[in-house]
Coordinates of C-alpha atoms in Angstrom, one line a residue:
M1 CA 41.7 16.9 -22.0
R2 CA 42.5 16.8 -25.7
N3 CA 44.0 19.9 -27.7
L4 CA 45.6 22.2 -25.4
G5 CA 46.2 26.0 -27.0
S6 CA 49.4 27.2 -26.0
C7 CA 49.7 28.2 -23.9
S8 CA 50.9 31.6 -23.0
C9 CA 53.3 33.8 -19.6
S10 CA 53.3 36.8 -18.3
M11 CA 53.9 37.8 -15.2
R12 CA 51.6 40.0 -12.6
I13 CA 51.4 41.9 -9.7
V14 CA 48.6 41.4 -7.1
L15 CA 49.1 43.0 -3.6
L16 CA 47.7 40.3 -0.8
S17 CA 48.4 40.9 2.8
C18 CA 50.2 44.2 2.3
T19 CA 53.2 42.0 0.3
Y20 CA 53.8 42.1 -3.4
V21 CA 54.2 38.5 -4.9
L22 CA 55.1 37.8 -8.6
I23 CA 51.9 35.3 -10.1
C24 CA 52.6 33.4 -13.5
C25 CA 49.5 33.5 -15.5
I26 CA 48.8 30.4 -17.1
T27 CA 45.2 30.2 -19.7
V28 CA 45.0 26.6 -20.8
H29 CA 42.5 26.2 -24.3
V30 CA 40.6 23.4 -23.8
E31 CA 37.1 22.5 -26.7
G32 CA 33.9 23.6 -24.9
F33 CA 35.1 26.2 -22.6
D34 CA 38.3 28.1 -21.8
S35 CA 39.9 28.0 -17.6
L36 CA 42.7 30.3 -16.2
L37 CA 44.5 28.7 -14.1
Q38 CA 46.6 30.9 -11.7
L39 CA 49.7 29.5 -10.4
P40 CA 52.4 30.8 -8.0
Q41 CA 56.1 30.9 -8.3
S42 CA 58.2 27.8 -6.4
G43 CA 59.0 28.8 -2.8
L44 CA 55.5 31.4 -2.3
P45 CA 52.7 30.2 -0.7
I46 CA 50.0 29.3 -1.9
T47 CA 47.3 31.5 -2.4
R48 CA 43.3 30.4 -3.0
I49 CA 42.2 31.7 -6.4
R50 CA 38.8 31.7 -7.6
S51 CA 37.9 30.6 -11.4
K52 CA 34.8 30.4 -12.7
R53 CA 34.1 27.1 -14.8
V54 CA 31.3 28.1 -17.4
L55 CA 29.9 24.8 -20.2
H56 CA 28.0 26.1 -22.6
L57 CA 26.3 23.1 -24.4
G58 CA 26.6 24.9 -27.2
D59 CA 29.8 24.3 -27.1
F60 CA 29.5 20.6 -27.1
G61 CA 27.2 20.6 -30.3
G62 CA 24.2 21.1 -29.3
K63 CA 21.2 22.8 -31.4
G64 CA 19.1 23.5 -28.4
D65 CA 16.4 23.8 -31.1
G66 CA 14.3 20.7 -29.1
I67 CA 14.7 19.2 -32.6
H68 CA 18.1 18.2 -32.7
N69 CA 19.5 15.3 -29.7
D70 CA 21.3 16.7 -27.0
T71 CA 22.3 14.0 -25.2
G72 CA 25.8 13.6 -27.1
A73 CA 26.6 17.4 -26.0
F74 CA 24.9 17.1 -22.2
K75 CA 27.1 14.3 -21.2
H76 CA 30.2 15.6 -22.9
A77 CA 29.8 18.5 -20.5
W78 CA 29.1 16.7 -17.7
D79 CA 32.2 14.4 -17.9
I80 CA 34.3 17.1 -18.2
A81 CA 32.6 19.2 -15.3
C82 CA 32.6 16.4 -13.4
S83 CA 36.3 15.7 -13.4
F84 CA 37.1 18.6 -13.3
P85 CA 39.1 19.5 -9.7
L86 CA 37.5 23.0 -8.9
R87 CA 33.3 24.0 -9.1
T88 CA 32.2 24.2 -12.8
Q89 CA 28.7 25.3 -14.2
I90 CA 27.0 23.5 -17.3
V91 CA 24.7 25.9 -18.3
I92 CA 21.4 25.2 -20.4
P93 CA 20.8 28.8 -22.1
F94 CA 17.3 31.2 -21.6
G95 CA 15.8 30.7 -24.6
Y96 CA 17.3 27.2 -26.1
T97 CA 15.3 24.3 -25.5
F98 CA 17.5 20.8 -25.0
L99 CA 15.8 17.5 -26.5
I100 CA 17.8 14.7 -24.1
Y101 CA 16.8 11.0 -24.8
P102 CA 17.3 8.6 -21.2
T103 CA 20.9 9.0 -20.2
D104 CA 22.4 8.6 -16.5
I105 CA 24.8 10.9 -14.7
S106 CA 26.6 9.8 -12.6
G107 CA 29.4 10.5 -9.7
P108 CA 31.3 10.7 -7.9
C109 CA 32.9 14.0 -9.4
K110 CA 36.1 15.7 -7.8
S111 CA 34.2 19.0 -6.9
K112 CA 31.3 21.0 -6.6
V113 CA 29.1 21.0 -10.0
T114 CA 25.8 23.2 -11.1
L115 CA 23.4 22.1 -13.3
R116 CA 22.1 26.0 -14.1
V117 CA 18.8 25.5 -16.5
S118 CA 17.7 28.7 -17.9
G119 CA 16.1 27.4 -20.6
T120 CA 14.1 23.9 -21.1
I121 CA 14.8 20.3 -21.5
V122 CA 12.1 18.1 -23.4
A123 CA 12.3 14.4 -23.4
P124 CA 11.4 12.5 -26.5
K125 CA 7.4 12.9 -27.1
D126 CA 7.8 8.7 -28.9
P127 CA 7.4 6.1 -25.7
D128 CA 9.7 3.9 -28.3
A129 CA 12.8 6.0 -27.0
W130 CA 12.5 3.1 -23.6
N131 CA 13.4 0.6 -26.6
G132 CA 16.1 -1.5 -24.2
L133 CA 16.4 1.0 -21.7
N134 CA 15.4 1.5 -17.8
P135 CA 11.3 2.7 -18.6
R136 CA 11.7 3.6 -15.2
K137 CA 14.2 5.6 -15.8
W138 CA 14.0 9.3 -18.2
L139 CA 17.4 12.3 -16.7
Y140 CA 18.9 9.9 -13.7
F141 CA 21.4 11.1 -11.7
H142 CA 23.2 9.2 -8.7
G143 CA 26.5 9.2 -7.1
V144 CA 26.3 12.7 -7.4
N145 CA 27.6 14.2 -4.2
H146 CA 27.3 18.5 -3.5
L147 CA 25.4 18.5 -6.5
T148 CA 23.0 22.4 -7.6
M149 CA 20.9 22.8 -9.6
E150 CA 18.6 25.8 -10.0
G151 CA 17.8 28.6 -12.6
G152 CA 14.6 29.3 -13.3
G153 CA 13.9 27.7 -16.7
K154 CA 11.6 23.8 -17.1
I155 CA 12.3 20.3 -17.0
N156 CA 8.9 19.0 -19.6
G157 CA 8.5 15.3 -19.6
M158 CA 6.0 14.9 -22.8
G159 CA 4.0 12.1 -20.9
Q160 CA 1.1 12.5 -23.3
K161 CA 1.4 9.4 -25.0
W162 CA 2.4 7.8 -21.9
W163 CA -0.9 8.6 -19.7
A164 CA -3.3 7.5 -23.0
R165 CA -0.8 4.1 -22.7
S166 CA -1.6 3.6 -19.5
C167 CA -4.1 0.8 -17.8
K168 CA -5.0 3.6 -15.3
I169 CA -7.0 5.9 -18.4
N170 CA -8.3 3.2 -20.5
A171 CA -8.8 -0.6 -18.2
T172 CA -7.8 -2.3 -21.5
N173 CA -4.2 -1.5 -22.1
P174 CA -1.7 -3.5 -19.9
C175 CA 0.4 -2.3 -17.8
R176 CA 3.5 -0.8 -18.1
R177 CA 6.2 0.9 -16.1
A178 CA 7.3 4.5 -17.0
P179 CA 9.2 6.8 -16.5
T180 CA 10.9 9.1 -13.4
A181 CA 11.7 13.1 -14.9
I182 CA 14.5 12.9 -12.7
T183 CA 15.7 10.8 -10.5
F184 CA 17.8 11.4 -7.8
H185 CA 19.9 8.4 -6.3
R186 CA 22.6 7.8 -3.6
C187 CA 22.9 11.8 -4.1
K188 CA 24.6 13.6 -0.9
N189 CA 24.4 17.8 -0.5
L190 CA 21.3 18.4 -3.0
K191 CA 20.4 21.5 -3.5
V192 CA 17.9 21.7 -6.1
D193 CA 16.4 25.3 -6.9
N194 CA 13.4 27.3 -8.6
L195 CA 13.0 25.1 -11.6
M196 CA 9.3 24.6 -13.2
L197 CA 8.8 20.7 -13.9
V198 CA 5.4 19.3 -16.4
N199 CA 3.9 17.0 -17.4
S200 CA 5.9 13.8 -16.0
Q201 CA 5.9 10.9 -17.8
K202 CA 4.8 8.9 -14.3
M203 CA 6.6 10.9 -10.7
H204 CA 8.2 14.1 -11.8
I205 CA 10.9 14.0 -9.6
A206 CA 12.0 11.0 -7.0
F207 CA 15.1 11.1 -4.9
T208 CA 16.1 7.4 -3.3
N209 CA 18.9 7.1 -0.9
C210 CA 20.0 10.2 -0.3
V211 CA 21.0 12.6 2.5
R212 CA 20.9 16.2 3.7
L213 CA 18.8 18.0 0.5
K214 CA 17.2 21.3 0.2
V215 CA 14.1 21.8 -2.3
S216 CA 13.4 24.9 -2.9
R217 CA 10.8 27.0 -5.1
L218 CA 9.6 24.3 -7.2
K219 CA 6.0 24.4 -9.6
V220 CA 5.4 21.2 -10.6
I221 CA 2.3 21.2 -13.0
A222 CA 0.6 18.4 -14.5
P223 CA -3.1 17.6 -15.7
A224 CA -5.4 16.6 -13.0
A225 CA -6.1 13.5 -15.2
S226 CA -2.3 12.0 -15.4
P227 CA -1.9 8.7 -13.9
N228 CA 0.9 8.2 -10.7
T229 CA 2.2 11.5 -12.2
D230 CA 3.7 12.7 -8.0
G231 CA 5.0 15.5 -7.7
I232 CA 7.8 15.0 -5.6
H233 CA 8.4 11.6 -4.0
I234 CA 10.9 11.3 -1.4
S235 CA 12.2 7.6 -0.6
S236 CA 14.6 5.7 1.9
S237 CA 16.7 8.8 2.7
R238 CA 17.0 11.5 5.3
G239 CA 17.5 15.2 6.4
V240 CA 15.4 17.1 3.8
E241 CA 13.7 19.7 3.2
V242 CA 11.2 21.3 0.9
K243 CA 9.8 24.7 1.1
D244 CA 8.6 27.5 -1.0
S245 CA 7.4 25.3 -3.9
I246 CA 3.7 24.1 -5.7
V247 CA 2.6 21.4 -7.1
R248 CA -0.6 20.1 -9.3
T249 CA -0.4 17.3 -10.5
G250 CA -2.4 13.8 -11.2
D251 CA -1.3 11.5 -7.4
D252 CA 0.6 12.6 -4.5
C253 CA 1.7 16.2 -4.2
I254 CA 4.3 14.6 -2.3
S255 CA 4.7 10.8 -1.3
I256 CA 7.2 10.1 1.5
V257 CA 7.9 6.2 1.5
G258 CA 10.5 3.4 2.4
N259 CA 13.0 4.7 5.3
S260 CA 12.5 8.2 5.4
S261 CA 12.8 9.7 8.4
Q262 CA 13.7 14.3 9.6
I263 CA 11.7 15.4 6.1
K264 CA 10.9 18.9 7.0
I265 CA 8.1 20.9 4.8
R266 CA 7.2 24.4 5.1
N267 CA 5.7 27.1 2.8
F268 CA 4.5 24.2 0.8
A269 CA 0.9 24.6 -2.2
C270 CA -0.4 21.4 -3.1
G271 CA -3.5 21.0 -5.6
P272 CA -4.8 19.6 -7.7
G273 CA -3.8 16.2 -6.5
H274 CA -3.4 13.4 -4.6
G275 CA -2.7 15.8 -1.4
I276 CA 0.8 15.1 1.1
S277 CA 1.2 11.0 1.9
I278 CA 3.1 9.1 4.4
G279 CA 3.2 6.0 2.1
S280 CA 1.5 3.9 1.0
L281 CA 3.9 1.4 3.6
G282 CA 4.1 -2.5 3.9
K283 CA 3.1 -3.4 -0.1
S284 CA 3.7 -7.1 -0.3
N285 CA 4.4 -7.9 3.3
S286 CA 7.8 -5.3 3.1
T287 CA 8.1 -3.2 6.0
S288 CA 9.3 0.5 6.3
C289 CA 10.1 2.3 9.4
V290 CA 9.5 6.3 8.8
H291 CA 9.4 8.9 11.5
D292 CA 10.6 12.4 12.6
V293 CA 8.6 14.1 9.5
M294 CA 7.1 17.7 10.2
V295 CA 4.4 19.4 7.6
D296 CA 4.0 23.0 8.4
Q297 CA 2.2 26.1 6.5
V298 CA 0.3 24.1 3.8
F299 CA -2.1 25.0 1.7
L300 CA -4.7 22.0 0.5
S301 CA -6.6 23.1 -2.3
N302 CA -9.6 20.2 -3.8
T303 CA -7.4 18.0 -4.0
D304 CA -8.6 13.6 -3.4
N305 CA -6.6 13.8 0.2
G306 CA -5.8 16.4 2.7
V307 CA -2.5 14.9 5.2
R308 CA -2.9 12.2 4.6
I309 CA -1.0 7.9 5.9
K310 CA -0.9 5.1 4.5
T311 CA -0.2 1.2 5.2
W312 CA -0.9 -2.2 3.7
Q313 CA -2.5 -5.0 5.0
G314 CA 0.2 -7.1 6.3
G315 CA 3.5 -4.6 5.7
S316 CA 5.6 -4.9 9.2
G317 CA 7.3 -1.1 10.4
N318 CA 5.6 1.6 11.9
V319 CA 5.0 4.9 11.4
T320 CA 6.1 7.4 13.6
K321 CA 6.7 10.9 16.0
I322 CA 4.9 12.6 12.4
Q323 CA 3.6 16.3 12.7
F324 CA 1.1 18.2 10.8
Q325 CA 0.3 22.3 11.5
N326 CA -0.9 24.7 10.5
V327 CA -2.9 23.9 7.4
L328 CA -5.3 25.5 5.9
M329 CA -8.3 22.6 3.4
E330 CA -10.5 24.2 0.5
N331 CA -12.8 21.5 -0.5
V332 CA -10.5 18.7 0.2
S333 CA -11.1 15.4 0.4
N334 CA -10.8 13.4 3.1
P335 CA -8.6 16.5 4.7
V336 CA -7.6 14.4 8.0
I337 CA -6.5 10.9 7.5
I338 CA -5.2 7.5 8.4
D339 CA -5.7 4.2 6.3
Q340 CA -4.1 0.9 7.6
Y341 CA -6.7 -1.2 5.0
Y342 CA -5.2 1.0 1.9
C343 CA -5.3 -1.4 -1.3
D344 CA -4.5 -0.2 -4.7
S345 CA -6.0 -3.0 -6.8
P346 CA -7.8 -4.2 -9.2
L347 CA -8.9 -6.9 -7.0
P348 CA -10.2 -7.6 -3.0
C349 CA -7.0 -6.9 -1.1
V350 CA -6.6 -10.3 1.4
N351 CA -7.7 -9.1 5.4
Q352 CA -4.0 -10.0 7.1
T353 CA -3.7 -9.4 10.7
T354 CA 0.0 -8.5 10.6
A355 CA 0.4 -4.0 9.6
V356 CA 2.4 -0.9 10.2
K357 CA 2.4 0.4 13.7
V358 CA 0.9 4.2 13.3
E359 CA 1.9 6.3 16.2
N360 CA 2.4 9.3 17.7
I361 CA 1.1 11.1 14.9
S362 CA -0.2 14.8 15.5
F363 CA -2.8 17.5 13.4
V364 CA -1.8 20.8 14.9
H365 CA -4.1 24.1 13.3
I366 CA -6.2 22.7 10.6
K367 CA -8.8 24.1 9.7
G368 CA -11.0 24.1 6.4
T369 CA -13.8 22.9 4.3
S370 CA -14.0 19.0 3.5
A371 CA -16.0 18.1 0.3
T372 CA -16.5 14.3 1.5
E373 CA -18.5 14.0 5.6
D374 CA -15.9 11.7 7.5
A375 CA -13.2 14.9 7.3
I376 CA -11.3 13.0 9.7
R377 CA -11.4 9.4 8.9
F378 CA -8.7 7.4 11.2
A379 CA -9.1 3.4 9.8
C380 CA -6.9 1.7 11.7
S381 CA -5.6 -2.1 12.1
D382 CA -7.5 -4.5 14.1
S383 CA -4.7 -6.2 15.7
L384 CA -1.9 -2.4 15.4
P385 CA -4.5 -0.3 16.8
C386 CA -3.1 3.1 16.3
E387 CA -1.7 4.8 19.3
G388 CA -0.7 8.5 20.2
L389 CA -2.8 10.6 18.3
Y390 CA -3.0 14.0 19.4
L391 CA -5.8 15.9 17.3
E392 CA -5.7 20.7 18.4
D393 CA -7.7 23.4 17.3
I394 CA -9.8 21.8 14.3
Q395 CA -12.1 23.3 12.0
L396 CA -13.5 21.3 9.4
A397 CA -16.4 22.0 8.1
S398 CA -18.7 20.4 5.3
S399 CA -18.4 21.9 1.5
S400 CA -21.4 21.0 1.0
S401 CA -25.2 20.8 2.3
T402 CA -24.1 18.3 4.5
V403 CA -22.5 18.1 8.2
A404 CA -18.9 16.8 8.5
K405 CA -18.2 13.8 11.2
S406 CA -15.3 11.6 12.4
F407 CA -15.3 8.1 11.9
C408 CA -12.1 6.7 14.0
W409 CA -12.6 2.7 14.1
E410 CA -9.5 1.4 16.3
A411 CA -7.7 4.4 16.6
H412 CA -6.5 5.4 20.6
G413 CA -5.7 9.4 21.6
S414 CA -6.5 13.3 23.0
S415 CA -7.7 16.4 21.7
L416 CA -6.9 19.4 22.7
G417 CA -9.2 23.0 21.9
P418 CA -11.5 23.6 19.9
M419 CA -12.8 21.0 18.0
Y420 CA -15.0 20.8 14.8
P421 CA -16.5 18.2 13.9
P422 CA -15.5 16.6 17.2
P423 CA -12.9 13.7 17.6
C424 CA -14.2 9.7 17.9
F425 CA -11.1 7.9 19.8
C426 CA -11.3 4.6 21.5
N427 CA -10.3 7.0 24.4
D428 CA -10.5 10.4 24.6
S429 CA -8.0 10.6 27.8
I430 CA -4.4 12.1 28.2
I431 CA -2.0 9.3 26.0
K432 CA 1.3 10.8 26.6
L433 CA 2.3 11.9 23.4
N434 CA 6.1 11.6 21.8
V435 CA 6.3 13.5 19.2
L436 CA 8.8 15.7 17.4
S437 CA 10.9 17.6 20.2
D438 CA 12.1 21.1 19.7
A439 CA 15.9 19.3 19.2
T440 CA 14.4 17.2 17.4
L441 CA 12.7 20.2 15.1
Q442 CA 15.6 22.4 14.8
S443 CA 18.0 19.3 13.5
L444 CA 16.0 19.7 10.4

């Protein structure tokens, strides 16, 4: 720290456990914030003193007009908050718009930090602002533990010019990388609550190699035609809870990839978009393992897919112990789908014999309308069929004049209760399932 002001000492009488003790109060003035440190006199027991640290970007030179570059002010505030030994809060105040250029926000920090976004953070409009920088990142948090990000404000990726340059919008454009708006990498005990994310350059928010995350009350919005604008992306992370959120974008509302486990999604609305996806997995002959995932109380409307598992041929690993339940669908294409022949490529994919194993997947209490003929579609690997699939109480009618159907290829499983369309498993006998146990669900 620098520019320490004068310190004054005054005596204060404090009642603690019916004993009066004398405390010397020292007020320290530091550029950017004031802190009140209460130090017990020598020889007296140390008491727990609650102290509040609040850092406003304006105190660090931030303009908040959406025009001037406020990156330096943001980094300065973060460096002080992260290095301070007591819990600190950084405030993006309501009514102000802070222009933040691509930046790294690193940890670990000495104490817990809260980033309170009540106003707006915006990205540069021009993709050239990333020249010489990593084109995959805008706001990149890494190695930060016990971070809370909340406040009811907005984070705007200003993705329109990025979308216009995409090869998915115009095939004559070269395929370039684009930033994820917010990335949390190698973070632990993270809480993200009550934020709006709009118009990301590519993915809106991604969690990679993270542990113990709670995500709630997010609203993620981008046009249906915006390319690759996944809402929430979870990769190689465990202990993740996503609840009470809405995603309306141009790609997967939630995508779960890598080696991820112990994930619970509940009270979630999706659409437009590509649905809720596990995958894609196994691209370029890679290995992935995703297990112990619960998706509960979900509403999907006008999405390209419903609840989906997608893998590339040639991959390895497994997807197991996945449960989709209590799902309501409205005009959804491919409401229930497992696709082990996924190929997001301009050229046809080569047939391969190896595959990511898909087993012990259940779909329970899923109702609504299908925009396509195949309301249930299980396209599984010839060499590694899907096993232990389970359907219970499925009611998916066609939203048009066509008749809803089931399609199965190398899919083995069983069903229970009312089923429409009728199941089409290779064998509709009772198969021992290994779905999520009560103990596992309680641990999510």
